[in-house]
Amino acid sequence: MNLKVQFTVVFILSAISIIGFGFLAILVSQDRIVHFDSTVISFVQGFESPILTSIMKFFTFIGSLPAIIVLSVLIMFFLYTVIKHRSELILFVAAILGSSILFRILKQIFQRERPNLHRLIEISSYSFPSGHATTAFAFYGVLAFLLWRHLPTQWGRTILILLSVIMILAIGTSRIYLGVHYPSDVLAGYLVSIFWLTIIIWLYQRYREKVYNRKHLNDNQ
C-alpha cells in the first residue's frame, strides 16, 4: 500500500471516528440520547441472571486497570524476548498509555454522571467515555495488529480477529449490563480508540517503511 493510499485510509478512519465522537458528545451534552441509552440498557439487563452476572463481572475485571497492567506486562515480555521487535513494543505501550490518557482527559471535560437505574456493582468517577471500552479496544486492537503478521495461516488470523472482537464487545457490554455505563459511553470509548490506533499505527508503518528503505539503500551501496 503506497503512501497516498495509506494517508487516505488514515484520514477517512480518523475523520469518521472523531466526527462520530463529536456527534455523540453533542447528543450527550444536550440530553438527546437518553431514550437510546435507556432502551439499550433495558434490553441488555433484561437477560439478567446469576450466571450471566458472574460472566459479566469476569469480563469487566478483564478490562479493569489491574488486569490490563498484568496482561500488558506479559505481552511486553513476549514482544521483547520472543519476537524481539523493539518497535512493536513501543507501539504497544503507546497504544495503551495514549488511550488511557485520552479517556481520562475526556471524562474530566464532559463530567457525565454514571447511570443510576439498576447497578449490579458500585463504582465512582465520571462516565463518558467508558474507560473499559477505550482500553479494551486499544489493547485487543493493537494486539491483533501486532500478532497478525506473525501468523502464517488464514484461519489463524481469522481466529485472532474473532477473539479480539469478542473480547472488545464483551467488555463493553459488561459495563452496560452491570449498570455502570450508558451505551453511548461505550460507543464513545470505541471511537476514541479507533482514532488513536489509526494515528499511531500509521506513524508506526511510516517508521517501518523508512527503516526498510534505509536498509535497502545501504545494502545496494
mmCIF file of C-alpha atoms in Angstrom:
data_model
loop_
_atom_site.group_PDB
_atom_site.id
_atom_site.type_symbol
_atom_site.label_atom_id
_atom_site.label_comp_id
_atom_site.label_asym_id
_atom_site.label_seq_id
_atom_site.Cartn_x
_atom_site.Cartn_y
_atom_site.Cartn_z
ATOM 1 C CA MET A 1 0.000 0.000 0.000
ATOM 2 C CA ASN A 2 1.599 3.249 -1.139
ATOM 3 C CA LEU A 3 1.871 6.357 0.988
ATOM 4 C CA LYS A 4 -1.023 8.177 -0.684
ATOM 5 C CA VAL A 5 -3.425 5.268 -0.150
ATOM 6 C CA GLN A 6 -2.255 4.835 3.460
ATOM 7 C CA PHE A 7 -2.817 8.508 4.194
ATOM 8 C CA THR A 8 -6.284 8.397 2.586
ATOM 9 C CA VAL A 9 -7.329 5.401 4.689
ATOM 10 C CA VAL A 10 -5.978 7.006 7.860
ATOM 11 C CA PHE A 11 -7.712 10.286 7.096
ATOM 12 C CA ILE A 12 -11.076 8.590 6.452
ATOM 13 C CA LEU A 13 -10.960 6.385 9.560
ATOM 14 C CA SER A 14 -9.763 9.153 11.861
ATOM 15 C CA ALA A 15 -12.323 11.585 10.424
ATOM 16 C CA ILE A 16 -15.189 9.101 10.863
ATOM 17 C CA SER A 17 -14.160 8.335 14.447
ATOM 18 C CA ILE A 18 -13.699 11.956 15.508
ATOM 19 C CA ILE A 19 -16.939 13.074 13.813
ATOM 20 C CA GLY A 20 -18.783 10.150 15.391
ATOM 21 C CA PHE A 21 -17.412 11.017 18.821
ATOM 22 C CA GLY A 22 -18.278 14.674 18.367
ATOM 23 C CA PHE A 23 -21.832 13.767 17.356
ATOM 24 C CA LEU A 24 -22.213 11.558 20.436
ATOM 25 C CA ALA A 25 -20.735 14.258 22.668
ATOM 26 C CA ILE A 26 -23.277 16.811 21.397
ATOM 27 C CA LEU A 27 -26.174 14.416 21.981
ATOM 28 C CA VAL A 28 -24.911 13.625 25.477
ATOM 29 C CA SER A 29 -24.373 17.265 26.439
ATOM 30 C CA GLN A 30 -27.889 18.149 25.252
ATOM 31 C CA ASP A 31 -29.527 15.068 26.843
ATOM 32 C CA ARG A 32 -30.827 13.985 23.457
ATOM 33 C CA ILE A 33 -29.644 10.373 23.670
ATOM 34 C CA VAL A 34 -31.490 9.396 26.846
ATOM 35 C CA HIS A 35 -34.106 7.289 25.055
ATOM 36 C CA PHE A 36 -31.487 5.324 23.121
ATOM 37 C CA ASP A 37 -29.415 4.690 26.243
ATOM 38 C CA SER A 38 -32.339 3.633 28.414
ATOM 39 C CA THR A 39 -33.739 1.356 25.698
ATOM 40 C CA VAL A 40 -30.444 -0.483 25.213
ATOM 41 C CA ILE A 41 -29.825 -0.733 28.967
ATOM 42 C CA SER A 42 -33.299 -2.217 29.494
ATOM 43 C CA PHE A 43 -32.730 -4.720 26.701
ATOM 44 C CA VAL A 44 -29.285 -5.826 27.935
ATOM 45 C CA GLN A 45 -30.301 -6.015 31.585
ATOM 46 C CA GLY A 46 -33.413 -7.938 30.568
ATOM 47 C CA PHE A 47 -31.185 -11.019 30.293
ATOM 48 C CA GLU A 48 -30.057 -10.720 33.910
ATOM 49 C CA SER A 49 -29.357 -13.994 35.702
ATOM 50 C CA PRO A 50 -26.894 -15.082 38.395
ATOM 51 C CA ILE A 51 -24.750 -16.974 35.886
ATOM 52 C CA LEU A 52 -24.702 -14.134 33.357
ATOM 53 C CA THR A 53 -23.900 -11.636 36.099
ATOM 54 C CA SER A 54 -20.852 -13.702 37.092
ATOM 55 C CA ILE A 55 -19.744 -13.852 33.444
ATOM 56 C CA MET A 56 -20.147 -10.106 33.006
ATOM 57 C CA LYS A 57 -18.231 -9.421 36.205
ATOM 58 C CA PHE A 58 -15.419 -11.573 34.827
ATOM 59 C CA PHE A 59 -15.283 -9.604 31.577
ATOM 60 C CA THR A 60 -15.400 -6.295 33.402
ATOM 61 C CA PHE A 61 -12.488 -7.486 35.561
ATOM 62 C CA ILE A 62 -10.526 -8.469 32.430
ATOM 63 C CA GLY A 63 -10.992 -4.893 31.223
ATOM 64 C CA SER A 64 -10.013 -3.328 34.555
ATOM 65 C CA LEU A 65 -6.760 -1.461 35.151
ATOM 66 C CA PRO A 66 -5.079 -4.198 37.265
ATOM 67 C CA ALA A 67 -5.867 -6.888 34.678
ATOM 68 C CA ILE A 68 -4.746 -4.707 31.774
ATOM 69 C CA ILE A 69 -1.480 -3.930 33.563
ATOM 70 C CA VAL A 70 -0.757 -7.632 34.170
ATOM 71 C CA LEU A 71 -1.675 -8.604 30.610
ATOM 72 C CA SER A 72 0.358 -5.704 29.205
ATOM 73 C CA VAL A 73 3.459 -6.750 31.137
ATOM 74 C CA LEU A 74 3.111 -10.308 29.775
ATOM 75 C CA ILE A 75 2.652 -9.033 26.223
ATOM 76 C CA MET A 76 5.634 -6.672 26.526
ATOM 77 C CA PHE A 77 7.789 -9.520 27.831
ATOM 78 C CA PHE A 78 6.696 -11.625 24.860
ATOM 79 C CA LEU A 79 7.404 -8.861 22.345
ATOM 80 C CA TYR A 80 10.793 -8.096 23.866
ATOM 81 C CA THR A 81 12.126 -11.629 24.386
ATOM 82 C CA VAL A 82 10.349 -13.856 21.860
ATOM 83 C CA ILE A 83 9.519 -11.768 18.791
ATOM 84 C CA LYS A 84 12.411 -9.383 19.514
ATOM 85 C CA HIS A 85 10.748 -6.449 17.772
ATOM 86 C CA ARG A 86 11.537 -3.412 19.880
ATOM 87 C CA SER A 87 9.493 -1.057 17.690
ATOM 88 C CA GLU A 88 6.408 -3.242 18.199
ATOM 89 C CA LEU A 89 6.924 -2.951 21.934
ATOM 90 C CA ILE A 90 6.923 0.843 21.655
ATOM 91 C CA LEU A 91 3.748 0.770 19.553
ATOM 92 C CA PHE A 92 2.009 -1.446 22.103
ATOM 93 C CA VAL A 93 2.942 0.805 25.030
ATOM 94 C CA ALA A 94 1.897 3.923 23.090
ATOM 95 C CA ALA A 95 -1.496 2.380 22.289
ATOM 96 C CA ILE A 96 -2.275 1.537 25.912
ATOM 97 C CA LEU A 97 -0.881 4.673 27.530
ATOM 98 C CA GLY A 98 -2.270 7.026 24.914
ATOM 99 C CA SER A 99 -5.794 5.630 25.075
ATOM 100 C CA SER A 100 -5.725 5.729 28.893
ATOM 101 C CA ILE A 101 -4.655 9.369 28.923
ATOM 102 C CA LEU A 102 -7.274 10.307 26.336
ATOM 103 C CA PHE A 103 -10.269 8.815 28.109
ATOM 104 C CA ARG A 104 -9.225 10.327 31.448
ATOM 105 C CA ILE A 105 -8.950 13.785 29.915
ATOM 106 C CA LEU A 106 -12.312 13.407 28.182
ATOM 107 C CA LYS A 107 -14.008 12.236 31.379
ATOM 108 C CA GLN A 108 -12.888 15.415 33.113
ATOM 109 C CA ILE A 109 -14.093 17.549 30.212
ATOM 110 C CA PHE A 110 -17.603 16.087 29.989
ATOM 111 C CA GLN A 111 -18.090 15.030 33.644
ATOM 112 C CA ARG A 112 -21.116 12.877 32.864
ATOM 113 C CA GLU A 113 -22.618 11.119 35.855
ATOM 114 C CA ARG A 114 -22.960 7.363 35.699
ATOM 115 C CA PRO A 115 -26.404 5.773 35.196
ATOM 116 C CA ASN A 116 -28.395 5.184 38.332
ATOM 117 C CA LEU A 117 -31.055 2.795 37.040
ATOM 118 C CA HIS A 118 -30.068 -0.691 38.157
ATOM 119 C CA ARG A 119 -26.449 -1.062 39.231
ATOM 120 C CA LEU A 120 -25.063 -4.504 39.942
ATOM 121 C CA ILE A 121 -21.724 -3.091 41.105
ATOM 122 C CA GLU A 122 -20.726 0.248 42.566
ATOM 123 C CA ILE A 123 -18.071 2.464 41.053
ATOM 124 C CA SER A 124 -17.121 6.132 41.235
ATOM 125 C CA SER A 125 -15.679 8.597 38.674
ATOM 126 C CA TYR A 126 -17.332 10.004 35.572
ATOM 127 C CA SER A 127 -18.965 8.012 32.830
ATOM 128 C CA PHE A 128 -18.247 9.468 29.357
ATOM 129 C CA PRO A 129 -16.412 7.891 27.608
ATOM 130 C CA SER A 130 -16.075 4.382 29.040
ATOM 131 C CA GLY A 131 -12.504 3.720 30.155
ATOM 132 C CA HIS A 132 -13.041 -0.042 29.937
ATOM 133 C CA ALA A 133 -14.295 0.228 26.346
ATOM 134 C CA THR A 134 -11.484 2.575 25.316
ATOM 135 C CA THR A 135 -8.726 0.475 26.842
ATOM 136 C CA ALA A 136 -10.190 -2.844 25.672
ATOM 137 C CA PHE A 137 -10.374 -1.641 22.068
ATOM 138 C CA ALA A 138 -6.845 -0.247 22.233
ATOM 139 C CA PHE A 139 -5.418 -3.372 23.904
ATOM 140 C CA TYR A 140 -7.013 -6.037 21.718
ATOM 141 C CA GLY A 141 -6.895 -3.877 18.612
ATOM 142 C CA VAL A 142 -3.150 -3.235 18.739
ATOM 143 C CA LEU A 143 -2.525 -6.832 19.854
ATOM 144 C CA ALA A 144 -4.394 -8.141 16.813
ATOM 145 C CA PHE A 145 -2.394 -5.809 14.567
ATOM 146 C CA LEU A 146 0.941 -6.935 16.032
ATOM 147 C CA LEU A 147 0.187 -10.666 16.000
ATOM 148 C CA TRP A 148 -1.422 -10.649 12.543
ATOM 149 C CA ARG A 149 1.871 -10.571 10.624
ATOM 150 C CA HIS A 150 3.339 -13.386 12.709
ATOM 151 C CA LEU A 151 0.518 -15.848 11.998
ATOM 152 C CA PRO A 152 1.244 -17.826 8.812
ATOM 153 C CA THR A 153 -2.266 -19.191 8.131
ATOM 154 C CA GLN A 154 -5.518 -17.503 7.204
ATOM 155 C CA TRP A 155 -7.532 -19.488 9.730
ATOM 156 C CA GLY A 156 -5.154 -18.405 12.476
ATOM 157 C CA ARG A 157 -5.640 -14.767 11.527
ATOM 158 C CA THR A 158 -9.413 -15.243 11.361
ATOM 159 C CA ILE A 159 -9.469 -16.718 14.873
ATOM 160 C CA LEU A 160 -7.299 -13.823 16.101
ATOM 161 C CA ILE A 161 -9.730 -11.221 14.741
ATOM 162 C CA LEU A 162 -12.780 -13.061 16.076
ATOM 163 C CA LEU A 163 -11.296 -13.389 19.563
ATOM 164 C CA SER A 164 -10.322 -9.720 19.584
ATOM 165 C CA VAL A 165 -13.807 -8.617 18.505
ATOM 166 C CA ILE A 166 -15.455 -10.889 21.072
ATOM 167 C CA MET A 167 -13.304 -9.531 23.904
ATOM 168 C CA ILE A 168 -13.885 -5.900 22.898
ATOM 169 C CA LEU A 169 -17.661 -6.346 22.630
ATOM 170 C CA ALA A 170 -17.919 -8.494 25.767
ATOM 171 C CA ILE A 171 -16.059 -5.977 27.928
ATOM 172 C CA GLY A 172 -18.125 -3.089 26.589
ATOM 173 C CA THR A 173 -21.401 -4.981 27.024
ATOM 174 C CA SER A 174 -20.455 -5.967 30.588
ATOM 175 C CA ARG A 175 -20.319 -2.294 31.564
ATOM 176 C CA ILE A 176 -23.853 -1.746 30.272
ATOM 177 C CA TYR A 177 -25.143 -4.966 31.845
ATOM 178 C CA LEU A 178 -23.671 -4.108 35.242
ATOM 179 C CA GLY A 179 -25.313 -0.685 35.113
ATOM 180 C CA VAL A 180 -22.174 1.447 35.373
ATOM 181 C CA HIS A 181 -22.140 2.847 31.836
ATOM 182 C CA TYR A 182 -24.548 4.126 29.241
ATOM 183 C CA PRO A 183 -24.309 2.507 25.776
ATOM 184 C CA SER A 184 -23.244 5.900 24.418
ATOM 185 C CA ASP A 185 -20.300 5.834 26.863
ATOM 186 C CA VAL A 186 -19.159 2.523 25.405
ATOM 187 C CA LEU A 187 -19.586 3.648 21.786
ATOM 188 C CA ALA A 188 -17.633 6.813 22.551
ATOM 189 C CA GLY A 189 -14.829 4.762 24.080
ATOM 190 C CA TYR A 190 -14.594 2.634 20.953
ATOM 191 C CA LEU A 191 -14.448 5.732 18.741
ATOM 192 C CA VAL A 192 -11.687 7.275 20.855
ATOM 193 C CA SER A 193 -9.588 4.131 20.451
ATOM 194 C CA ILE A 194 -10.229 3.886 16.716
ATOM 195 C CA PHE A 195 -8.964 7.437 16.318
ATOM 196 C CA TRP A 196 -5.883 6.854 18.461
ATOM 197 C CA LEU A 197 -4.985 3.455 16.968
ATOM 198 C CA THR A 198 -5.389 4.750 13.426
ATOM 199 C CA ILE A 199 -2.923 7.567 14.047
ATOM 200 C CA ILE A 200 -0.228 5.640 15.894
ATOM 201 C CA ILE A 201 -0.381 2.573 13.612
ATOM 202 C CA TRP A 202 0.053 4.837 10.606
ATOM 203 C CA LEU A 203 3.049 6.513 12.263
ATOM 204 C CA TYR A 204 4.461 3.069 13.071
ATOM 205 C CA GLN A 205 4.029 1.909 9.478
ATOM 206 C CA ARG A 206 5.732 5.049 8.213
ATOM 207 C CA TYR A 207 8.647 4.415 10.585
ATOM 208 C CA ARG A 208 8.962 0.786 9.458
ATOM 209 C CA GLU A 209 8.877 1.879 5.831
ATOM 210 C CA LYS A 210 11.673 4.390 6.384
ATOM 211 C CA VAL A 211 13.794 1.783 8.183
ATOM 212 C CA TYR A 212 13.230 -0.709 5.356
ATOM 213 C CA ASN A 213 14.078 1.823 2.665
ATOM 214 C CA ARG A 214 17.215 2.918 4.533
ATOM 215 C CA LYS A 215 18.365 -0.673 4.961
ATOM 216 C CA HIS A 216 17.585 -1.485 1.321
ATOM 217 C CA LEU A 217 19.566 1.565 0.197
ATOM 218 C CA ASN A 218 22.593 0.601 2.318
ATOM 219 C CA ASP A 219 22.513 -2.956 1.001
ATOM 220 C CA ASN A 220 22.646 -1.704 -2.587
ATOM 221 C CA GLN A 221 25.613 0.572 -1.992
#
